[in-house]
PDB file of C-alpha atoms in Angstrom:
ATOM      1  CA  MET A   1     -19.761  -0.137-209.177  1.00 90.00           C
ATOM      2  CA  LYS A   2     -20.651  -3.334-211.022  1.00 96.00           C
ATOM      3  CA  GLU A   3     -22.158  -3.827-214.451  1.00 96.00           C
ATOM      4  CA  ILE A   4     -25.667  -5.278-214.665  1.00 96.00           C
ATOM      5  CA  GLY A   5     -28.227  -5.717-217.423  1.00 96.00           C
ATOM      6  CA  ILE A   6     -30.756  -2.936-217.838  1.00 96.00           C
ATOM      7  CA  HIS A   7     -33.473  -5.580-217.414  1.00 95.00           C
ATOM      8  CA  GLU A   8     -32.310  -6.017-213.809  1.00 95.00           C
ATOM      9  CA  ILE A   9     -33.742  -2.604-212.902  1.00 95.00           C
ATOM     10  CA  GLY A  10     -37.154  -3.645-211.613  1.00 90.00           C
ATOM     11  CA  GLY A  11     -40.472  -2.091-212.577  1.00 93.00           C
ATOM     12  CA  PHE A  12     -39.833  -1.646-216.297  1.00 96.00           C
ATOM     13  CA  SER A  13     -40.337  -3.675-219.451  1.00 97.00           C
ATOM     14  CA  ILE A  14     -38.804  -2.817-222.823  1.00 98.00           C
ATOM     15  CA  GLY A  15     -40.068  -3.810-226.252  1.00 98.00           C
ATOM     16  CA  HIS A  16     -39.085  -3.261-229.860  1.00 98.00           C
ATOM     17  CA  SER A  17     -40.687  -3.378-233.285  1.00 98.00           C
ATOM     18  CA  GLN A  18     -38.991  -2.677-236.599  1.00 97.00           C
ATOM     19  CA  ASN A  19     -39.176  -2.920-240.363  1.00 97.00           C
ATOM     20  CA  LEU A  20     -35.733  -3.905-241.663  1.00 96.00           C
ATOM     21  CA  GLU A  21     -36.548  -3.285-245.320  1.00 96.00           C
ATOM     22  CA  ALA A  22     -37.765   0.231-244.572  1.00 96.00           C
ATOM     23  CA  ALA A  23     -35.004   0.722-241.945  1.00 97.00           C
ATOM     24  CA  THR A  24     -37.089   2.196-239.151  1.00 98.00           C
ATOM     25  CA  GLY A  25     -38.515   1.088-235.831  1.00 98.00           C
ATOM     26  CA  VAL A  26     -39.825   1.747-232.334  1.00 98.00           C
ATOM     27  CA  THR A  27     -38.590   1.085-228.812  1.00 98.00           C
ATOM     28  CA  VAL A  28     -41.003   1.416-225.902  1.00 98.00           C
ATOM     29  CA  ILE A  29     -40.299   1.502-222.165  1.00 98.00           C
ATOM     30  CA  ILE A  30     -43.320   0.593-220.062  1.00 97.00           C
ATOM     31  CA  CYS A  31     -43.820   1.128-216.337  1.00 95.00           C
ATOM     32  CA  PRO A  32     -47.281  -0.257-215.447  1.00 94.00           C
ATOM     33  CA  ASP A  33     -47.232   1.269-211.952  1.00 93.00           C
ATOM     34  CA  GLY A  34     -46.114   4.622-213.321  1.00 94.00           C
ATOM     35  CA  ALA A  35     -42.664   6.176-213.143  1.00 96.00           C
ATOM     36  CA  VAL A  36     -41.771   9.648-211.942  1.00 96.00           C
ATOM     37  CA  THR A  37     -40.152  11.104-215.062  1.00 96.00           C
ATOM     38  CA  GLY A  38     -38.089  14.058-216.226  1.00 95.00           C
ATOM     39  CA  VAL A  39     -36.595  15.101-219.553  1.00 96.00           C
ATOM     40  CA  ASP A  40     -33.709  17.150-220.893  1.00 94.00           C
ATOM     41  CA  VAL A  41     -33.901  18.328-224.516  1.00 92.00           C
ATOM     42  CA  ARG A  42     -30.480  19.574-225.582  1.00 85.00           C
ATOM     43  CA  GLY A  43     -30.380  19.480-229.387  1.00 74.00           C
ATOM     44  CA  GLY A  44     -31.603  22.219-231.694  1.00 76.00           C
ATOM     45  CA  ALA A  45     -34.044  20.143-233.763  1.00 80.00           C
ATOM     46  CA  PRO A  46     -36.100  17.990-231.378  1.00 86.00           C
ATOM     47  CA  GLY A  47     -39.227  15.993-232.128  1.00 89.00           C
ATOM     48  CA  THR A  48     -41.022  15.191-228.867  1.00 93.00           C
ATOM     49  CA  ARG A  49     -44.386  14.316-227.356  1.00 93.00           C
ATOM     50  CA  GLU A  50     -45.876  15.240-223.954  1.00 93.00           C
ATOM     51  CA  THR A  51     -42.660  16.723-222.580  1.00 91.00           C
ATOM     52  CA  ASP A  52     -44.407  19.826-221.166  1.00 91.00           C
ATOM     53  CA  LEU A  53     -46.261  17.745-218.598  1.00 91.00           C
ATOM     54  CA  LEU A  54     -42.880  16.683-217.146  1.00 92.00           C
ATOM     55  CA  ASP A  55     -42.339  20.224-215.891  1.00 89.00           C
ATOM     56  CA  PRO A  56     -42.366  19.928-212.064  1.00 89.00           C
ATOM     57  CA  VAL A  57     -45.100  22.589-211.790  1.00 89.00           C
ATOM     58  CA  ASN A  58     -47.584  20.502-213.794  1.00 88.00           C
ATOM     59  CA  LEU A  59     -50.166  18.070-212.443  1.00 85.00           C
ATOM     60  CA  VAL A  60     -49.301  14.554-213.583  1.00 85.00           C
ATOM     61  CA  GLU A  61     -46.573  12.963-211.465  1.00 86.00           C
ATOM     62  CA  LYS A  62     -46.079   9.630-213.218  1.00 93.00           C
ATOM     63  CA  VAL A  63     -45.601   8.407-216.767  1.00 96.00           C
ATOM     64  CA  HIS A  64     -46.636   4.931-217.948  1.00 97.00           C
ATOM     65  CA  GLY A  65     -44.594   4.731-221.131  1.00 97.00           C
ATOM     66  CA  VAL A  66     -41.791   6.398-223.061  1.00 98.00           C
ATOM     67  CA  VAL A  67     -41.541   5.897-226.812  1.00 98.00           C
ATOM     68  CA  LEU A  68     -38.321   6.214-228.820  1.00 98.00           C
ATOM     69  CA  ALA A  69     -38.956   6.023-232.553  1.00 97.00           C
ATOM     70  CA  GLY A  70     -37.614   6.672-236.022  1.00 96.00           C
ATOM     71  CA  GLY A  71     -39.636   8.372-238.749  1.00 95.00           C
ATOM     72  CA  SER A  72     -38.986  11.984-237.779  1.00 94.00           C
ATOM     73  CA  ALA A  73     -42.186  13.772-236.691  1.00 94.00           C
ATOM     74  CA  PHE A  74     -44.257  11.087-238.438  1.00 96.00           C
ATOM     75  CA  GLY A  75     -42.941   8.570-235.909  1.00 96.00           C
ATOM     76  CA  LEU A  76     -44.737  10.288-233.040  1.00 96.00           C
ATOM     77  CA  ASP A  77     -47.808   8.379-234.268  1.00 97.00           C
ATOM     78  CA  ALA A  78     -46.338   5.232-232.663  1.00 97.00           C
ATOM     79  CA  ALA A  79     -47.335   6.597-229.258  1.00 97.00           C
ATOM     80  CA  SER A  80     -51.004   6.172-230.215  1.00 97.00           C
ATOM     81  CA  GLY A  81     -50.467   2.421-230.401  1.00 97.00           C
ATOM     82  CA  VAL A  82     -48.771   2.452-227.012  1.00 98.00           C
ATOM     83  CA  MET A  83     -51.718   4.330-225.526  1.00 97.00           C
ATOM     84  CA  GLU A  84     -54.129   1.838-227.069  1.00 97.00           C
ATOM     85  CA  TYR A  85     -52.225  -1.094-225.599  1.00 97.00           C
ATOM     86  CA  LEU A  86     -51.947   0.410-222.123  1.00 97.00           C
ATOM     87  CA  GLU A  87     -55.616   1.447-222.019  1.00 96.00           C
ATOM     88  CA  GLU A  88     -56.600  -2.134-222.874  1.00 96.00           C
ATOM     89  CA  LYS A  89     -54.533  -3.259-219.859  1.00 95.00           C
ATOM     90  CA  GLY A  90     -56.234  -0.736-217.567  1.00 94.00           C
ATOM     91  CA  ILE A  91     -53.021   1.269-217.149  1.00 94.00           C
ATOM     92  CA  GLY A  92     -53.173   5.047-216.939  1.00 92.00           C
ATOM     93  CA  PHE A  93     -54.211   8.198-215.101  1.00 91.00           C
ATOM     94  CA  ASP A  94     -57.703   7.680-213.675  1.00 88.00           C
ATOM     95  CA  VAL A  95     -60.187  10.204-215.111  1.00 89.00           C
ATOM     96  CA  GLN A  96     -63.240   8.223-213.872  1.00 89.00           C
ATOM     97  CA  VAL A  97     -64.671   7.315-217.273  1.00 92.00           C
ATOM     98  CA  THR A  98     -61.411   5.599-218.279  1.00 90.00           C
ATOM     99  CA  LYS A  99     -57.723   5.556-217.510  1.00 91.00           C
ATOM    100  CA  VAL A 100     -55.572   7.759-219.729  1.00 94.00           C
ATOM    101  CA  PRO A 101     -52.088   6.323-220.261  1.00 95.00           C
ATOM    102  CA  ILE A 102     -49.440   9.027-219.940  1.00 95.00           C
ATOM    103  CA  VAL A 103     -47.025   8.381-222.802  1.00 97.00           C
ATOM    104  CA  CYS A 104     -44.069  10.625-223.621  1.00 97.00           C
ATOM    105  CA  GLY A 105     -41.798  10.214-226.606  1.00 96.00           C
ATOM    106  CA  ALA A 106     -39.053  11.447-228.875  1.00 96.00           C
ATOM    107  CA  VAL A 107     -38.164  10.704-232.499  1.00 96.00           C
ATOM    108  CA  LEU A 108     -35.068  10.629-234.665  1.00 95.00           C
ATOM    109  CA  PHE A 109     -34.687  11.313-238.385  1.00 94.00           C
ATOM    110  CA  ASP A 110     -34.107   8.134-240.439  1.00 95.00           C
ATOM    111  CA  LEU A 111     -36.114   8.923-243.589  1.00 94.00           C
ATOM    112  CA  THR A 112     -33.080   8.913-245.911  1.00 92.00           C
ATOM    113  CA  ILE A 113     -32.224   5.265-245.289  1.00 94.00           C
ATOM    114  CA  GLY A 114     -34.482   2.455-246.470  1.00 94.00           C
ATOM    115  CA  ASP A 115     -38.012   3.415-247.535  1.00 96.00           C
ATOM    116  CA  TRP A 116     -38.897   6.954-246.449  1.00 94.00           C
ATOM    117  CA  SER A 117     -42.617   6.334-247.027  1.00 96.00           C
ATOM    118  CA  VAL A 118     -42.731   3.710-244.222  1.00 96.00           C
ATOM    119  CA  ARG A 119     -42.676   5.237-240.748  1.00 96.00           C
ATOM    120  CA  PRO A 120     -43.378   3.991-237.228  1.00 97.00           C
ATOM    121  CA  ASP A 121     -47.129   4.138-236.771  1.00 97.00           C
ATOM    122  CA  ARG A 122     -49.871   3.089-234.367  1.00 97.00           C
ATOM    123  CA  ALA A 123     -49.523  -0.590-235.331  1.00 97.00           C
ATOM    124  CA  MET A 124     -45.761  -0.590-234.832  1.00 98.00           C
ATOM    125  CA  GLY A 125     -46.114   1.071-231.431  1.00 98.00           C
ATOM    126  CA  TYR A 126     -48.706  -1.515-230.380  1.00 98.00           C
ATOM    127  CA  GLU A 127     -46.463  -4.340-231.589  1.00 98.00           C
ATOM    128  CA  ALA A 128     -43.517  -2.994-229.582  1.00 98.00           C
ATOM    129  CA  CYS A 129     -45.696  -3.150-226.458  1.00 98.00           C
ATOM    130  CA  LYS A 130     -46.662  -6.747-227.196  1.00 97.00           C
ATOM    131  CA  ASN A 131     -42.958  -7.556-227.468  1.00 97.00           C
ATOM    132  CA  ALA A 132     -42.077  -5.810-224.203  1.00 97.00           C
ATOM    133  CA  THR A 133     -40.220  -7.916-221.643  1.00 96.00           C
ATOM    134  CA  ASN A 134     -38.210  -7.538-218.460  1.00 94.00           C
ATOM    135  CA  GLU A 135     -35.613 -10.005-219.714  1.00 93.00           C
ATOM    136  CA  GLU A 136     -32.189  -9.382-221.288  1.00 92.00           C
ATOM    137  CA  GLN A 137     -32.426  -6.834-224.091  1.00 92.00           C
ATOM    138  CA  PRO A 138     -31.174  -7.115-227.701  1.00 94.00           C
ATOM    139  CA  VAL A 139     -28.994  -4.306-229.055  1.00 96.00           C
ATOM    140  CA  GLY A 140     -27.730  -3.023-232.400  1.00 96.00           C
ATOM    141  CA  SER A 141     -29.965  -2.486-235.436  1.00 97.00           C
ATOM    142  CA  ILE A 142     -33.253  -2.983-233.628  1.00 97.00           C
ATOM    143  CA  GLY A 143     -36.178  -0.863-232.456  1.00 98.00           C
ATOM    144  CA  ALA A 144     -35.537   2.863-232.599  1.00 98.00           C
ATOM    145  CA  GLY A 145     -31.963   2.136-233.657  1.00 97.00           C
ATOM    146  CA  THR A 146     -32.945   0.240-236.804  1.00 98.00           C
ATOM    147  CA  GLY A 147     -32.407   3.143-239.195  1.00 96.00           C
ATOM    148  CA  ALA A 148     -29.893   5.053-237.086  1.00 96.00           C
ATOM    149  CA  THR A 149     -26.663   6.255-238.693  1.00 96.00           C
ATOM    150  CA  VAL A 150     -23.654   8.342-237.599  1.00 95.00           C
ATOM    151  CA  GLY A 151     -20.920  10.437-239.247  1.00 92.00           C
ATOM    152  CA  LYS A 152     -23.091  12.075-241.912  1.00 89.00           C
ATOM    153  CA  ILE A 153     -21.527  15.458-242.519  1.00 88.00           C
ATOM    154  CA  LEU A 154     -20.250  14.317-245.953  1.00 87.00           C
ATOM    155  CA  GLY A 155     -23.587  12.731-246.881  1.00 88.00           C
ATOM    156  CA  MET A 156     -25.277   9.394-246.375  1.00 90.00           C
ATOM    157  CA  ASP A 157     -22.964   7.664-248.824  1.00 90.00           C
ATOM    158  CA  ARG A 158     -20.138   8.359-246.332  1.00 92.00           C
ATOM    159  CA  ALA A 159     -22.098   7.446-243.177  1.00 94.00           C
ATOM    160  CA  ILE A 160     -21.717   4.494-240.807  1.00 96.00           C
ATOM    161  CA  LYS A 161     -24.524   2.500-239.219  1.00 97.00           C
ATOM    162  CA  GLY A 162     -25.704   3.518-235.767  1.00 97.00           C
ATOM    163  CA  GLY A 163     -28.018   1.509-233.559  1.00 97.00           C
ATOM    164  CA  LEU A 164     -29.574   0.894-230.153  1.00 98.00           C
ATOM    165  CA  GLY A 165     -27.472   0.330-227.046  1.00 98.00           C
ATOM    166  CA  THR A 166     -28.056  -0.332-223.341  1.00 98.00           C
ATOM    167  CA  TRP A 167     -25.813  -0.320-220.289  1.00 98.00           C
ATOM    168  CA  ALA A 168     -26.437  -0.366-216.541  1.00 98.00           C
ATOM    169  CA  TYR A 169     -24.578  -0.166-213.241  1.00 97.00           C
ATOM    170  CA  GLN A 170     -25.292  -1.030-209.620  1.00 97.00           C
ATOM    171  CA  GLU A 171     -23.714   0.521-206.539  1.00 96.00           C
ATOM    172  CA  GLY A 172     -25.090  -0.918-203.322  1.00 94.00           C
ATOM    173  CA  ASP A 173     -28.853  -1.004-203.762  1.00 95.00           C
ATOM    174  CA  ILE A 174     -28.855   1.759-206.387  1.00 96.00           C
ATOM    175  CA  LYS A 175     -29.341   0.745-210.019  1.00 97.00           C
ATOM    176  CA  VAL A 176     -28.954   3.101-212.997  1.00 98.00           C
ATOM    177  CA  GLY A 177     -29.192   2.154-216.662  1.00 97.00           C
ATOM    178  CA  ALA A 178     -29.216   3.840-220.062  1.00 98.00           C
ATOM    179  CA  ILE A 179     -30.925   2.952-223.317  1.00 98.00           C
ATOM    180  CA  VAL A 180     -30.151   5.002-226.421  1.00 98.00           C
ATOM    181  CA  ALA A 181     -30.718   5.120-230.181  1.00 97.00           C
ATOM    182  CA  VAL A 182     -27.570   6.680-231.656  1.00 97.00           C
ATOM    183  CA  ASN A 183     -28.221   8.719-234.805  1.00 95.00           C
ATOM    184  CA  CYS A 184     -25.898  11.708-234.495  1.00 92.00           C
ATOM    185  CA  LEU A 185     -24.460  14.015-237.128  1.00 89.00           C
ATOM    186  CA  GLY A 186     -20.990  13.667-235.639  1.00 89.00           C
ATOM    187  CA  ASP A 187     -18.331  11.086-234.877  1.00 94.00           C
ATOM    188  CA  ILE A 188     -18.312   8.504-232.093  1.00 96.00           C
ATOM    189  CA  ILE A 189     -15.348   8.701-229.715  1.00 96.00           C
ATOM    190  CA  ASP A 190     -14.348   6.232-226.982  1.00 96.00           C
ATOM    191  CA  PRO A 191     -13.651   8.524-224.005  1.00 95.00           C
ATOM    192  CA  SER A 192     -11.520   5.892-222.269  1.00 94.00           C
ATOM    193  CA  ASP A 193      -8.679   6.473-224.723  1.00 95.00           C
ATOM    194  CA  GLY A 194      -9.877   9.141-227.161  1.00 92.00           C
ATOM    195  CA  SER A 195      -9.952   6.715-230.077  1.00 94.00           C
ATOM    196  CA  VAL A 196     -12.369   7.155-232.986  1.00 93.00           C
ATOM    197  CA  VAL A 197     -14.958   4.362-233.024  1.00 95.00           C
ATOM    198  CA  ALA A 198     -16.909   5.622-236.034  1.00 94.00           C
ATOM    199  CA  ALA A 199     -16.847   8.754-238.175  1.00 92.00           C
ATOM    200  CA  CYS A 200     -17.648  10.028-241.629  1.00 90.00           C
ATOM    201  CA  ARG A 201     -15.790   7.908-244.176  1.00 92.00           C
ATOM    202  CA  THR A 202     -13.218   9.463-246.476  1.00 88.00           C
ATOM    203  CA  ASP A 203     -11.022   7.944-249.160  1.00 86.00           C
ATOM    204  CA  GLY A 204      -8.229   7.750-246.593  1.00 79.00           C
ATOM    205  CA  GLY A 205     -10.220   6.381-243.642  1.00 84.00           C
ATOM    206  CA  PHE A 206     -12.187   8.473-241.149  1.00 89.00           C
ATOM    207  CA  GLY A 207     -12.787  12.205-241.391  1.00 86.00           C
ATOM    208  CA  ASP A 208     -13.152  14.698-238.539  1.00 85.00           C
ATOM    209  CA  THR A 209     -16.675  16.092-238.399  1.00 87.00           C
ATOM    210  CA  GLU A 210     -15.807  18.985-236.113  1.00 85.00           C
ATOM    211  CA  GLU A 211     -13.011  20.152-238.395  1.00 87.00           C
ATOM    212  CA  ILE A 212     -15.219  19.852-241.474  1.00 85.00           C
ATOM    213  CA  LEU A 213     -18.014  21.733-239.683  1.00 83.00           C
ATOM    214  CA  ILE A 214     -15.704  24.532-238.533  1.00 84.00           C
ATOM    215  CA  LYS A 215     -14.176  24.999-241.976  1.00 80.00           C
ATOM    216  CA  SER A 216     -17.665  25.332-243.486  1.00 72.00           C
ATOM    217  CA  ALA A 217     -18.781  27.903-240.892  1.00 64.00           C
ATOM    218  CA  GLY A 218     -19.484  30.558-243.517  1.00 60.00           C
ATOM    219  CA  GLU A 219     -21.291  28.347-245.994  1.00 63.00           C
ATOM    220  CA  GLY A 220     -24.639  28.000-244.241  1.00 57.00           C
ATOM    221  CA  LYS A 221     -25.095  24.313-245.089  1.00 57.00           C
ATOM    222  CA  ASN A 222     -28.366  22.570-244.308  1.00 54.00           C
ATOM    223  CA  LEU A 223     -27.307  19.485-242.366  1.00 52.00           C
ATOM    224  CA  PHE A 224     -30.694  18.812-240.794  1.00 46.00           C
ATOM    225  CA  ALA A 225     -31.500  15.453-242.361  1.00 52.00           C
ATOM    226  CA  ASP A 226     -30.605  12.139-240.741  1.00 58.00           C
ATOM    227  CA  ASN A 227     -29.812  13.228-237.184  1.00 78.00           C
ATOM    228  CA  THR A 228     -30.840  13.108-233.491  1.00 87.00           C
ATOM    229  CA  THR A 229     -29.894  10.782-230.647  1.00 93.00           C
ATOM    230  CA  ILE A 230     -32.666   9.855-228.209  1.00 96.00           C
ATOM    231  CA  GLY A 231     -32.546   7.821-225.029  1.00 97.00           C
ATOM    232  CA  ALA A 232     -33.632   7.260-221.460  1.00 98.00           C
ATOM    233  CA  ILE A 233     -32.148   6.688-218.036  1.00 98.00           C
ATOM    234  CA  LEU A 234     -33.887   4.071-215.872  1.00 98.00           C
ATOM    235  CA  THR A 235     -33.299   3.874-212.128  1.00 97.00           C
ATOM    236  CA  ASN A 236     -34.774   2.548-208.893  1.00 96.00           C
ATOM    237  CA  ALA A 237     -33.848   5.691-206.939  1.00 96.00           C
ATOM    238  CA  LYS A 238     -36.435   7.824-205.150  1.00 95.00           C
ATOM    239  CA  LEU A 239     -36.592  11.068-207.130  1.00 95.00           C
ATOM    240  CA  THR A 240     -38.925  13.985-207.702  1.00 95.00           C
ATOM    241  CA  LYS A 241     -39.782  15.227-211.203  1.00 95.00           C
ATOM    242  CA  ALA A 242     -37.257  18.030-210.751  1.00 95.00           C
ATOM    243  CA  GLN A 243     -34.548  15.569-209.713  1.00 96.00           C
ATOM    244  CA  CYS A 244     -35.374  13.316-212.668  1.00 96.00           C
ATOM    245  CA  THR A 245     -34.913  16.313-214.948  1.00 95.00           C
ATOM    246  CA  LYS A 246     -31.547  17.067-213.358  1.00 96.00           C
ATOM    247  CA  LEU A 247     -30.491  13.447-213.780  1.00 96.00           C
ATOM    248  CA  ALA A 248     -31.428  13.576-217.475  1.00 96.00           C
ATOM    249  CA  SER A 249     -29.387  16.755-217.796  1.00 95.00           C
ATOM    250  CA  MET A 250     -26.309  15.139-216.218  1.00 96.00           C
ATOM    251  CA  ALA A 251     -26.735  12.076-218.432  1.00 97.00           C
ATOM    252  CA  GLN A 252     -26.274  14.349-221.454  1.00 95.00           C
ATOM    253  CA  ASN A 253     -22.598  14.389-220.430  1.00 95.00           C
ATOM    254  CA  GLY A 254     -22.505  10.871-221.824  1.00 96.00           C
ATOM    255  CA  TYR A 255     -23.492  12.292-225.214  1.00 95.00           C
ATOM    256  CA  GLY A 256     -20.895  15.031-224.937  1.00 93.00           C
ATOM    257  CA  ARG A 257     -18.093  12.589-224.144  1.00 95.00           C
ATOM    258  CA  THR A 258     -18.868  10.160-226.968  1.00 96.00           C
ATOM    259  CA  MET A 259     -20.286  12.305-229.806  1.00 93.00           C
ATOM    260  CA  ARG A 260     -18.171  14.947-231.504  1.00 90.00           C
ATOM    261  CA  PRO A 261     -19.848  17.347-231.886  1.00 87.00           C
ATOM    262  CA  ALA A 262     -22.972  16.819-229.783  1.00 84.00           C
ATOM    263  CA  HIS A 263     -26.090  18.999-229.355  1.00 84.00           C
ATOM    264  CA  THR A 264     -25.788  20.793-232.698  1.00 77.00           C
ATOM    265  CA  MET A 265     -28.609  22.733-234.304  1.00 76.00           C
ATOM    266  CA  PHE A 266     -29.082  19.709-236.569  1.00 72.00           C
ATOM    267  CA  ASP A 267     -29.509  17.197-233.715  1.00 76.00           C
ATOM    268  CA  GLY A 268     -32.582  16.930-231.477  1.00 77.00           C
ATOM    269  CA  ASP A 269     -30.728  15.187-228.649  1.00 88.00           C
ATOM    270  CA  THR A 270     -33.183  14.191-225.904  1.00 94.00           C
ATOM    271  CA  ILE A 271     -32.916  12.100-222.725  1.00 96.00           C
ATOM    272  CA  PHE A 272     -35.749  11.030-220.408  1.00 97.00           C
ATOM    273  CA  THR A 273     -35.283   9.788-216.839  1.00 97.00           C
ATOM    274  CA  MET A 274     -37.747   7.266-215.416  1.00 97.00           C
ATOM    275  CA  THR A 275     -37.636   5.968-211.850  1.00 96.00           C
ATOM    276  CA  SER A 276     -39.501   3.236-210.032  1.00 91.00           C
ATOM    277  CA  GLY A 277     -38.748   5.114-206.780  1.00 88.00           C
ATOM    278  CA  GLU A 278     -37.546   2.425-204.397  1.00 87.00           C
ATOM    279  CA  VAL A 279     -34.182   3.474-202.896  1.00 92.00           C
ATOM    280  CA  GLU A 280     -32.891   6.676-201.285  1.00 91.00           C
ATOM    281  CA  SER A 281     -30.018   8.208-203.214  1.00 89.00           C
ATOM    282  CA  ASP A 282     -27.809  11.207-203.931  1.00 92.00           C
ATOM    283  CA  VAL A 283     -28.681  12.934-207.198  1.00 94.00           C
ATOM    284  CA  SER A 284     -25.106  13.997-208.000  1.00 94.00           C
ATOM    285  CA  ALA A 285     -23.810  10.456-207.578  1.00 95.00           C
ATOM    286  CA  LEU A 286     -26.686   9.159-209.684  1.00 96.00           C
ATOM    287  CA  GLY A 287     -25.817  11.670-212.375  1.00 96.00           C
ATOM    288  CA  ALA A 288     -22.244  10.445-212.519  1.00 96.00           C
ATOM    289  CA  MET A 289     -23.469   6.851-212.848  1.00 97.00           C
ATOM    290  CA  ALA A 290     -26.006   7.846-215.504  1.00 97.00           C
ATOM    291  CA  ALA A 291     -23.406   9.662-217.609  1.00 97.00           C
ATOM    292  CA  ARG A 292     -21.080   6.651-217.506  1.00 97.00           C
ATOM    293  CA  ALA A 293     -23.909   4.280-218.383  1.00 98.00           C
ATOM    294  CA  MET A 294     -24.898   6.512-221.304  1.00 97.00           C
ATOM    295  CA  GLU A 295     -21.283   6.564-222.563  1.00 97.00           C
ATOM    296  CA  LYS A 296     -21.190   2.777-222.657  1.00 98.00           C
ATOM    297  CA  ALA A 297     -24.652   2.498-224.207  1.00 98.00           C
ATOM    298  CA  VAL A 298     -23.675   4.875-227.037  1.00 98.00           C
ATOM    299  CA  LEU A 299     -20.510   2.915-227.790  1.00 98.00           C
ATOM    300  CA  GLN A 300     -22.365  -0.409-227.691  1.00 98.00           C
ATOM    301  CA  ALA A 301     -25.065   0.885-230.047  1.00 98.00           C
ATOM    302  CA  VAL A 302     -22.502   1.597-232.765  1.00 97.00           C
ATOM    303  CA  ARG A 303     -20.256  -1.402-232.149  1.00 97.00           C
ATOM    304  CA  GLU A 304     -23.160  -3.867-232.218  1.00 97.00           C
ATOM    305  CA  ALA A 305     -25.014  -2.367-235.202  1.00 97.00           C
ATOM    306  CA  THR A 306     -25.242  -4.356-238.428  1.00 97.00           C
ATOM    307  CA  SER A 307     -25.047  -3.054-241.990  1.00 97.00           C
ATOM    308  CA  LEU A 308     -28.417  -2.136-243.493  1.00 96.00           C
ATOM    309  CA  CYS A 309     -29.683  -0.647-246.761  1.00 95.00           C
ATOM    310  CA  GLY A 310     -26.191  -0.011-248.072  1.00 94.00           C
ATOM    311  CA  VAL A 311     -24.880   1.703-244.943  1.00 95.00           C
ATOM    312  CA  PRO A 312     -21.941  -0.300-243.544  1.00 96.00           C
ATOM    313  CA  SER A 313     -21.428  -1.039-239.867  1.00 95.00           C
ATOM    314  CA  ILE A 314     -18.180  -0.868-237.933  1.00 94.00           C
ATOM    315  CA  LYS A 315     -18.373  -4.658-237.646  1.00 91.00           C
ATOM    316  CA  ASP A 316     -18.257  -5.013-241.424  1.00 88.00           C
ATOM    317  CA  LEU A 317     -15.665  -2.299-241.973  1.00 82.00           C
TER     318      LEU A 317
END
């Protein structure tokens, strides 16, 4: 299995738009020909758009865009700009009078960094589409990862900067890649050696979010703000909607291996799977590749993030 760039998975283009002063942004994945798509929503506080239509029993088979955005529920507005852009290009589900772009999305909570009154909107979504390319992708504090942070159980003044990461693998003709905006409540762990990459900061170094969470089990704290990790798996494998959903589910293992804890009631962890449908494959093998790609993408997102709005990055620490 060799490493490749996520841009080497044909059929997709990825674009970003962000406001660094407000610390929020949008990442869009476009598939002009339509991609069979599935989704797995694992966290307890999700913010999503058009995920019901990905149920295998429902009519529409292909999606034309997936939006990952900051801004909490306000950020879902960015999808309107993506729809506008795609309709102008004649991309969408043909309903005779026009073509309706099928655009799914998920959002993360970044309102407590930067300027909370500025959120991803229609204009930012449209701009991300204009910036979309099938060339090598930037990572770190960009797009949906602009306002992302991690290790927040002791408050934002003890947090570390998260970001956007990508990683992809190829085995034979099969290509699988992950793109993720890392904004979890918990700590980031490198599963290769169990080392702590980033965690809540204490006076003596890094804290242990799981231990802090367990010890506060009877306190009923509201830890909702600032969380949720959202991402997508891209592949060229031939998959049904049901298989795409299974692949997204297996890719959540990448979250579980790198985020401690993952999938809490305060995270809205969501993963989409999009496929261009070119190569026959085994779903279980794909799932293993997807989980590994997601692991690496999560680690890259945090390691390549830059300090922003007073929240330090691992690079600077």
